[in-house]
Coordinates of N, CA and C in Angstrom, one line a residue:
X1 N 47.2 104.6 61.9 CA 47.9 103.3 61.9 C 46.8 102.3 61.5
X2 N 47.0 101.7 60.3 CA 46.1 100.7 59.8 C 46.5 99.3 60.3
X3 N 45.6 98.6 60.9 CA 45.9 97.3 61.5 C 44.8 96.3 61.3
X4 N 45.2 95.0 61.1 CA 44.2 93.9 61.0 C 44.4 93.0 62.2
X5 N 43.3 92.7 62.8 CA 43.4 91.8 64.0 C 43.1 90.4 63.7
X6 N 44.0 89.5 64.1 CA 43.7 88.1 63.9 C 43.7 87.4 65.3
X7 N 42.9 86.3 65.3 CA 42.8 85.6 66.6 C 42.2 84.2 66.2
X8 N 42.3 83.3 67.2 CA 41.8 81.9 66.9 C 40.3 81.6 67.2
X9 N 39.6 82.6 67.8 CA 38.2 82.5 68.0 C 37.7 81.7 69.2
X10 N 38.7 81.4 70.1 CA 38.3 80.7 71.3 C 37.6 81.7 72.3
X11 N 36.9 81.2 73.3 CA 36.3 82.1 74.2 C 37.4 82.9 75.0
X12 N 37.1 83.9 75.6 CA 38.1 84.7 76.4 C 38.7 85.8 75.6
X13 N 40.0 85.8 75.7 CA 40.8 86.9 75.0 C 40.6 86.9 73.5
X14 N 40.6 85.7 72.9 CA 40.4 85.6 71.4 C 39.2 86.3 71.0
X15 N 38.1 86.0 71.6 CA 36.8 86.6 71.2 C 36.7 88.0 71.5
X16 N 37.3 88.4 72.6 CA 37.4 89.9 73.0 C 38.1 90.6 71.9
X17 N 39.2 90.1 71.4 CA 39.9 90.7 70.3 C 39.1 90.9 69.0
X18 N 38.4 89.8 68.7 CA 37.6 89.9 67.5 C 36.4 90.8 67.6
X19 N 35.7 90.8 68.8 CA 34.6 91.6 69.0 C 35.0 93.1 69.1
X20 N 36.1 93.4 69.7 CA 36.6 94.8 69.8 C 37.0 95.3 68.4
X21 N 37.6 94.4 67.6 CA 38.0 94.8 66.2 C 36.7 95.1 65.4
X22 N 35.7 94.3 65.5 CA 34.5 94.5 64.8 C 33.8 95.8 65.2
X23 N 33.8 96.0 66.5 CA 33.2 97.3 67.1 C 33.9 98.5 66.6
X24 N 35.2 98.4 66.5 CA 36.1 99.5 66.0 C 36.1 99.7 64.5
X25 N 35.5 98.8 63.8 CA 35.5 98.8 62.3 C 36.9 98.4 61.7
X26 N 37.7 97.6 62.5 CA 38.9 97.2 62.0 C 38.8 95.9 61.2
X27 N 39.6 95.6 60.3 CA 39.7 94.3 59.6 C 40.0 93.2 60.6
X28 N 39.4 92.1 60.5 CA 39.8 91.0 61.4 C 39.8 89.6 60.6
X29 N 40.4 88.7 61.2 CA 40.5 87.3 60.6 C 41.3 86.4 61.4
X30 N 41.9 85.4 60.8 CA 42.7 84.5 61.5 C 42.3 83.1 61.2
X31 N 42.9 82.1 61.9 CA 42.7 80.7 61.7 C 41.9 80.2 62.9
X32 N 41.0 79.2 62.7 CA 40.4 78.5 63.8 C 40.4 77.0 63.4
X33 N 40.2 76.2 64.4 CA 40.2 74.7 64.2 C 39.1 74.3 63.2
X34 N 39.3 73.2 62.5 CA 38.4 72.6 61.6 C 37.0 72.5 62.3
X35 N 35.9 72.8 61.6 CA 34.6 72.8 62.1 C 34.3 73.9 63.1
X36 N 35.2 74.9 63.1 CA 35.1 76.1 63.9 C 34.9 75.7 65.4
X37 N 35.7 74.8 65.8 CA 35.7 74.2 67.1 C 36.1 75.2 68.2
X38 N 35.4 75.3 69.3 CA 35.8 76.1 70.5 C 35.1 75.4 71.7
X39 N 35.5 75.9 72.9 CA 35.0 75.3 74.1 C 33.5 75.4 74.3
X40 N 32.9 76.4 73.7 CA 31.5 76.6 73.8 C 30.7 76.2 72.6
X41 N 31.3 75.4 71.8 CA 30.6 74.8 70.6 C 31.3 75.4 69.3
X42 N 30.4 75.8 68.4 CA 30.9 76.3 67.1 C 31.1 77.8 67.1
X43 N 32.3 78.2 66.6 CA 32.6 79.6 66.6 C 31.6 80.3 65.6
X44 N 30.9 81.3 66.0 CA 30.0 82.0 65.2 C 30.6 82.5 63.8
X45 N 29.7 82.4 62.8 CA 30.2 82.8 61.4 C 30.4 84.3 61.3
X46 N 30.0 85.1 62.2 CA 30.3 86.5 62.1 C 31.8 86.8 62.1
X47 N 32.5 85.9 62.7 CA 34.0 86.1 62.8 C 34.6 85.5 61.5
X48 N 35.3 86.3 60.8 CA 35.9 86.0 59.5 C 37.2 85.1 59.6
X49 N 36.9 83.9 60.1 CA 38.1 83.0 60.4 C 38.1 81.9 59.3
X50 N 39.3 81.5 59.0 CA 39.5 80.3 58.1 C 39.7 79.1 58.9
X51 N 39.2 78.0 58.5 CA 39.4 76.7 59.2 C 40.7 76.0 58.8
X52 N 41.4 75.5 59.8 CA 42.5 74.7 59.5 C 42.0 73.3 59.1
X53 N 42.9 72.4 58.6 CA 42.6 71.1 58.2 C 42.4 70.1 59.4
X54 N 42.7 70.6 60.6 CA 42.6 69.7 61.7 C 41.8 70.4 62.9
X55 N 41.3 69.6 63.8 CA 40.5 70.1 64.9 C 41.5 70.5 66.0
X56 N 42.7 70.2 66.0 CA 43.7 70.5 67.0 C 43.9 72.0 67.1
X57 N 43.8 72.5 68.4 CA 43.9 74.0 68.6 C 45.4 74.4 68.3
X58 N 46.4 73.6 68.5 CA 47.7 74.0 68.3 C 48.0 74.4 66.8
X59 N 47.3 73.7 65.9 CA 47.5 74.0 64.5 C 47.1 75.5 64.2
X60 N 45.9 75.9 64.7 CA 45.5 77.3 64.4 C 46.4 78.3 65.2
X61 N 46.9 77.9 66.4 CA 47.8 78.7 67.1 C 49.0 79.0 66.3
X62 N 49.6 78.0 65.8 CA 50.8 78.1 65.0 C 50.6 79.0 63.7
X63 N 49.4 78.7 63.0 CA 49.1 79.5 61.8 C 48.9 80.9 62.1
X64 N 48.2 81.3 63.2 CA 48.0 82.7 63.5 C 49.3 83.4 63.9
X65 N 50.2 82.8 64.5 CA 51.5 83.4 64.8 C 52.3 83.6 63.5
X66 N 52.3 82.5 62.7 CA 53.0 82.5 61.4 C 52.5 83.6 60.5
X67 N 51.2 83.8 60.4 CA 50.6 84.7 59.4 C 50.4 86.1 59.9
X68 N 51.0 86.5 61.1 CA 50.9 87.8 61.6 C 52.3 88.4 61.7
X69 N 52.3 89.7 61.9 CA 53.6 90.5 62.0 C 54.1 90.4 63.5
X70 N 53.2 90.2 64.4 CA 53.5 90.1 65.8 C 52.3 89.6 66.6
X71 N 52.6 89.3 67.9 CA 51.5 88.7 68.7 C 51.5 89.5 70.1
X72 N 50.3 89.9 70.4 CA 50.0 90.5 71.7 C 49.3 89.5 72.6
X73 N 50.0 89.1 73.7 CA 49.4 88.2 74.7 C 48.9 88.9 75.9
X74 N 47.6 88.8 76.1 CA 46.9 89.4 77.3 C 46.7 88.4 78.3
X75 N 47.3 88.6 79.5 CA 47.2 87.6 80.5 C 47.0 88.2 81.9
X76 N 46.7 87.4 82.9 CA 46.6 87.9 84.3 C 47.8 87.4 85.1
X77 N 48.5 86.4 84.7 CA 49.6 85.9 85.5 C 50.3 84.8 84.7
X78 N 50.5 83.7 85.4 CA 51.3 82.6 84.8 C 50.7 82.1 83.5
X79 N 51.6 81.9 82.5 CA 51.2 81.4 81.2 C 51.0 79.9 81.3
X80 N 49.9 79.4 80.7 CA 49.7 77.9 80.6 C 48.9 77.6 79.3
X81 N 48.9 76.3 79.0 CA 48.1 75.8 77.9 C 48.5 76.5 76.6
X82 N 47.4 76.9 75.9 CA 47.5 77.5 74.6 C 48.2 78.9 74.6
X83 N 48.1 79.6 75.7 CA 48.7 80.9 75.8 C 50.2 80.7 75.8
X84 N 50.7 79.7 76.6 CA 52.1 79.4 76.6 C 52.6 78.9 75.3
X85 N 51.8 78.1 74.6 CA 52.1 77.6 73.2 C 52.3 78.8 72.3
X86 N 51.4 79.7 72.4 CA 51.5 80.9 71.5 C 52.8 81.6 71.7
X87 N 53.2 81.8 72.9 CA 54.5 82.5 73.2 C 55.6 81.6 72.6
X88 N 55.6 80.3 72.8 CA 56.6 79.5 72.3 C 56.7 79.5 70.8
X89 N 55.6 79.6 70.1 CA 55.6 79.7 68.7 C 56.2 81.0 68.2
X90 N 55.8 82.1 68.9 CA 56.4 83.4 68.5 C 57.9 83.4 68.7
X91 N 58.4 82.8 69.8 CA 59.8 82.7 70.1 C 60.5 81.8 69.0
X92 N 59.9 80.7 68.7 CA 60.5 79.8 67.7 C 60.6 80.4 66.3
X93 N 59.6 81.1 65.9 CA 59.6 81.7 64.6 C 60.3 83.1 64.5
X94 N 60.7 83.6 65.7 CA 61.3 84.9 65.7 C 60.4 86.1 65.5
X95 N 59.1 85.8 65.6 CA 58.1 86.9 65.4 C 58.1 87.7 66.7
X96 N 57.9 89.0 66.6 CA 57.8 89.9 67.8 C 56.6 89.5 68.6
X97 N 56.7 89.6 69.9 CA 55.6 89.4 70.8 C 55.7 90.4 72.0
X98 N 54.5 90.7 72.5 CA 54.5 91.5 73.7 C 53.5 90.8 74.7
X99 N 54.0 90.6 75.9 CA 53.2 90.0 77.0 C 52.7 91.1 77.9
X100 N 51.4 91.3 78.0 CA 50.8 92.3 78.8 C 50.0 91.8 79.9
X101 N 50.3 92.2 81.1 CA 49.6 91.8 82.3 C 48.4 92.7 82.4
X102 N 47.2 92.1 82.4 CA 45.9 92.9 82.5 C 45.7 93.3 84.0
X103 N 46.3 92.7 84.9 CA 46.1 93.1 86.3 C 46.6 94.6 86.5
X104 N 45.8 95.3 87.3 CA 46.1 96.7 87.4 C 45.5 97.5 86.2
X105 N 46.1 98.6 85.8 CA 45.7 99.3 84.7 C 46.8 99.5 83.7
X106 N 47.0 98.5 82.8 CA 48.1 98.5 81.8 C 48.0 99.8 80.9
X107 N 49.2 100.3 80.7 CA 49.3 101.5 79.8 C 49.2 101.1 78.4
X108 N 48.4 101.9 77.6 CA 48.3 101.6 76.2 C 49.5 102.1 75.4
X109 N 50.0 103.2 75.8 CA 51.1 103.9 75.0 C 52.3 103.0 74.7
X110 N 52.8 102.2 75.6 CA 53.9 101.3 75.2 C 53.5 100.3 74.2
X111 N 52.3 99.9 74.2 CA 51.8 98.9 73.2 C 51.8 99.5 71.8
X112 N 51.3 100.8 71.7 CA 51.3 101.5 70.5 C 52.7 101.7 70.0
X113 N 53.6 102.0 70.9 CA 55.0 102.2 70.5 C 55.6 100.8 70.0
X114 N 55.3 99.7 70.6 CA 55.7 98.4 70.2 C 55.2 98.1 68.8
X115 N 53.9 98.4 68.6 CA 53.3 98.2 67.2 C 54.1 98.9 66.2
X116 N 54.3 100.2 66.5 CA 55.1 101.1 65.5 C 56.5 100.6 65.3
X117 N 57.2 100.3 66.4 CA 58.6 99.9 66.3 C 58.8 98.6 65.5
X118 N 57.8 97.8 65.5 CA 57.9 96.5 64.8 C 57.1 96.5 63.5
X119 N 56.6 97.6 63.1 CA 55.9 97.8 61.9 C 54.8 96.7 61.7
X120 N 54.0 96.6 62.8 CA 53.0 95.5 62.8 C 51.7 96.1 62.2
X121 N 51.3 95.4 61.1 CA 50.0 95.7 60.5 C 49.0 94.6 60.6
X122 N 49.5 93.4 60.9 CA 48.6 92.2 61.2 C 49.0 91.8 62.6
X123 N 48.1 92.0 63.5 CA 48.4 91.7 64.9 C 47.6 90.5 65.4
X124 N 48.3 89.5 65.8 CA 47.7 88.3 66.5 C 47.5 88.6 67.9
X125 N 46.2 88.4 68.4 CA 46.0 88.7 69.9 C 45.5 87.3 70.5
X126 N 46.2 87.0 71.6 CA 45.9 85.7 72.2 C 45.9 85.8 73.7
X127 N 45.4 84.8 74.4 CA 45.4 84.8 75.8 C 44.5 83.7 76.3
X128 N 44.2 83.6 77.6 CA 43.5 82.5 78.2 C 42.0 82.5 77.7
X129 N 41.5 81.3 77.7 CA 40.1 81.1 77.4 C 39.3 81.4 78.7
X130 N 38.0 81.7 78.5 CA 37.1 82.1 79.6 C 37.0 81.1 80.7
X131 N 37.0 79.8 80.4 CA 36.8 78.8 81.4 C 38.0 78.7 82.3
X132 N 39.2 79.0 81.8 CA 40.3 78.9 82.7 C 40.6 80.2 83.5
X133 N 40.0 81.3 83.0 CA 40.2 82.6 83.6 C 38.9 83.4 83.5
X134 N 37.9 83.0 84.4 CA 36.6 83.7 84.3 C 36.7 85.2 84.4
X135 N 36.0 85.8 83.5 CA 36.0 87.3 83.4 C 37.0 87.9 82.5
X136 N 37.9 87.1 81.9 CA 39.0 87.6 81.1 C 38.5 88.2 79.8
X137 N 37.3 87.7 79.3 CA 36.8 88.3 78.1 C 36.5 89.8 78.4
X138 N 35.7 90.1 79.5 CA 35.4 91.5 79.8 C 36.6 92.4 80.0
X139 N 37.5 91.8 80.7 CA 38.7 92.6 81.0 C 39.5 92.9 79.8
X140 N 39.7 91.9 78.9 CA 40.4 92.1 77.7 C 39.7 93.0 76.7
X141 N 38.4 92.9 76.7 CA 37.5 93.7 75.8 C 37.6 95.1 76.1
X142 N 37.5 95.4 77.4 CA 37.6 96.8 77.9 C 39.0 97.4 77.4
X143 N 40.0 96.7 77.7 CA 41.4 97.2 77.4 C 41.6 97.4 75.9
X144 N 41.1 96.4 75.1 CA 41.3 96.4 73.6 C 40.4 97.5 73.0
X145 N 39.2 97.7 73.5 CA 38.4 98.8 73.0 C 39.1 100.1 73.1
X146 N 39.8 100.3 74.2 CA 40.6 101.6 74.4 C 41.8 101.6 73.5
X147 N 42.5 100.5 73.3 CA 43.6 100.5 72.4 C 43.2 100.8 71.0
X148 N 42.1 100.1 70.5 CA 41.7 100.3 69.1 C 41.2 101.7 68.9
X149 N 40.5 102.3 69.9 CA 40.1 103.7 69.8 C 41.3 104.6 69.6
X150 N 42.3 104.4 70.3 CA 43.5 105.2 70.2 C 44.2 105.0 68.8
X151 N 44.2 103.8 68.3 CA 44.8 103.5 67.0 C 44.0 104.1 65.9
X152 N 42.7 104.1 66.0 CA 41.8 104.7 65.0 C 42.0 106.2 65.0
X153 N 42.2 106.9 66.1 CA 42.5 108.3 66.2 C 43.8 108.7 65.5
X154 N 44.7 107.7 65.5 CA 46.0 108.0 64.9 C 46.1 107.8 63.3
X155 N 45.0 107.2 62.8 CA 45.0 106.9 61.4 C 44.7 108.1 60.5

């Protein structure tokens, strides 16, 4: 299964998605705010992200949902902020989305089936930033490394 990972480059789940994609040798990209804005400063250039014309996070959120075949939301619990906006954008555009709770040990197989059933080749991955959910980067990265390894074996 060939897949490209897109994300907005924010700390937390976004960066975990991009780093896991790079480590797995998958194509990656997506939109980020003008001037590569993120909560920890400038998003590093190693991430192949295009800048939107505005610094507003919501613009890149909408662009990443629009330009992908589906969105995977990795969360621990209640949706808030940009993660909630991502879900709302997916619902509004009619794009497929899957909400995955990272608590416990989420099963990879249903996610792979969802990707196949929706013919997703460009996957937007989103979730909380690190400052609002400390440790979410490591949790998401571990889970995504396992998902991408399985997807690579199926190629």
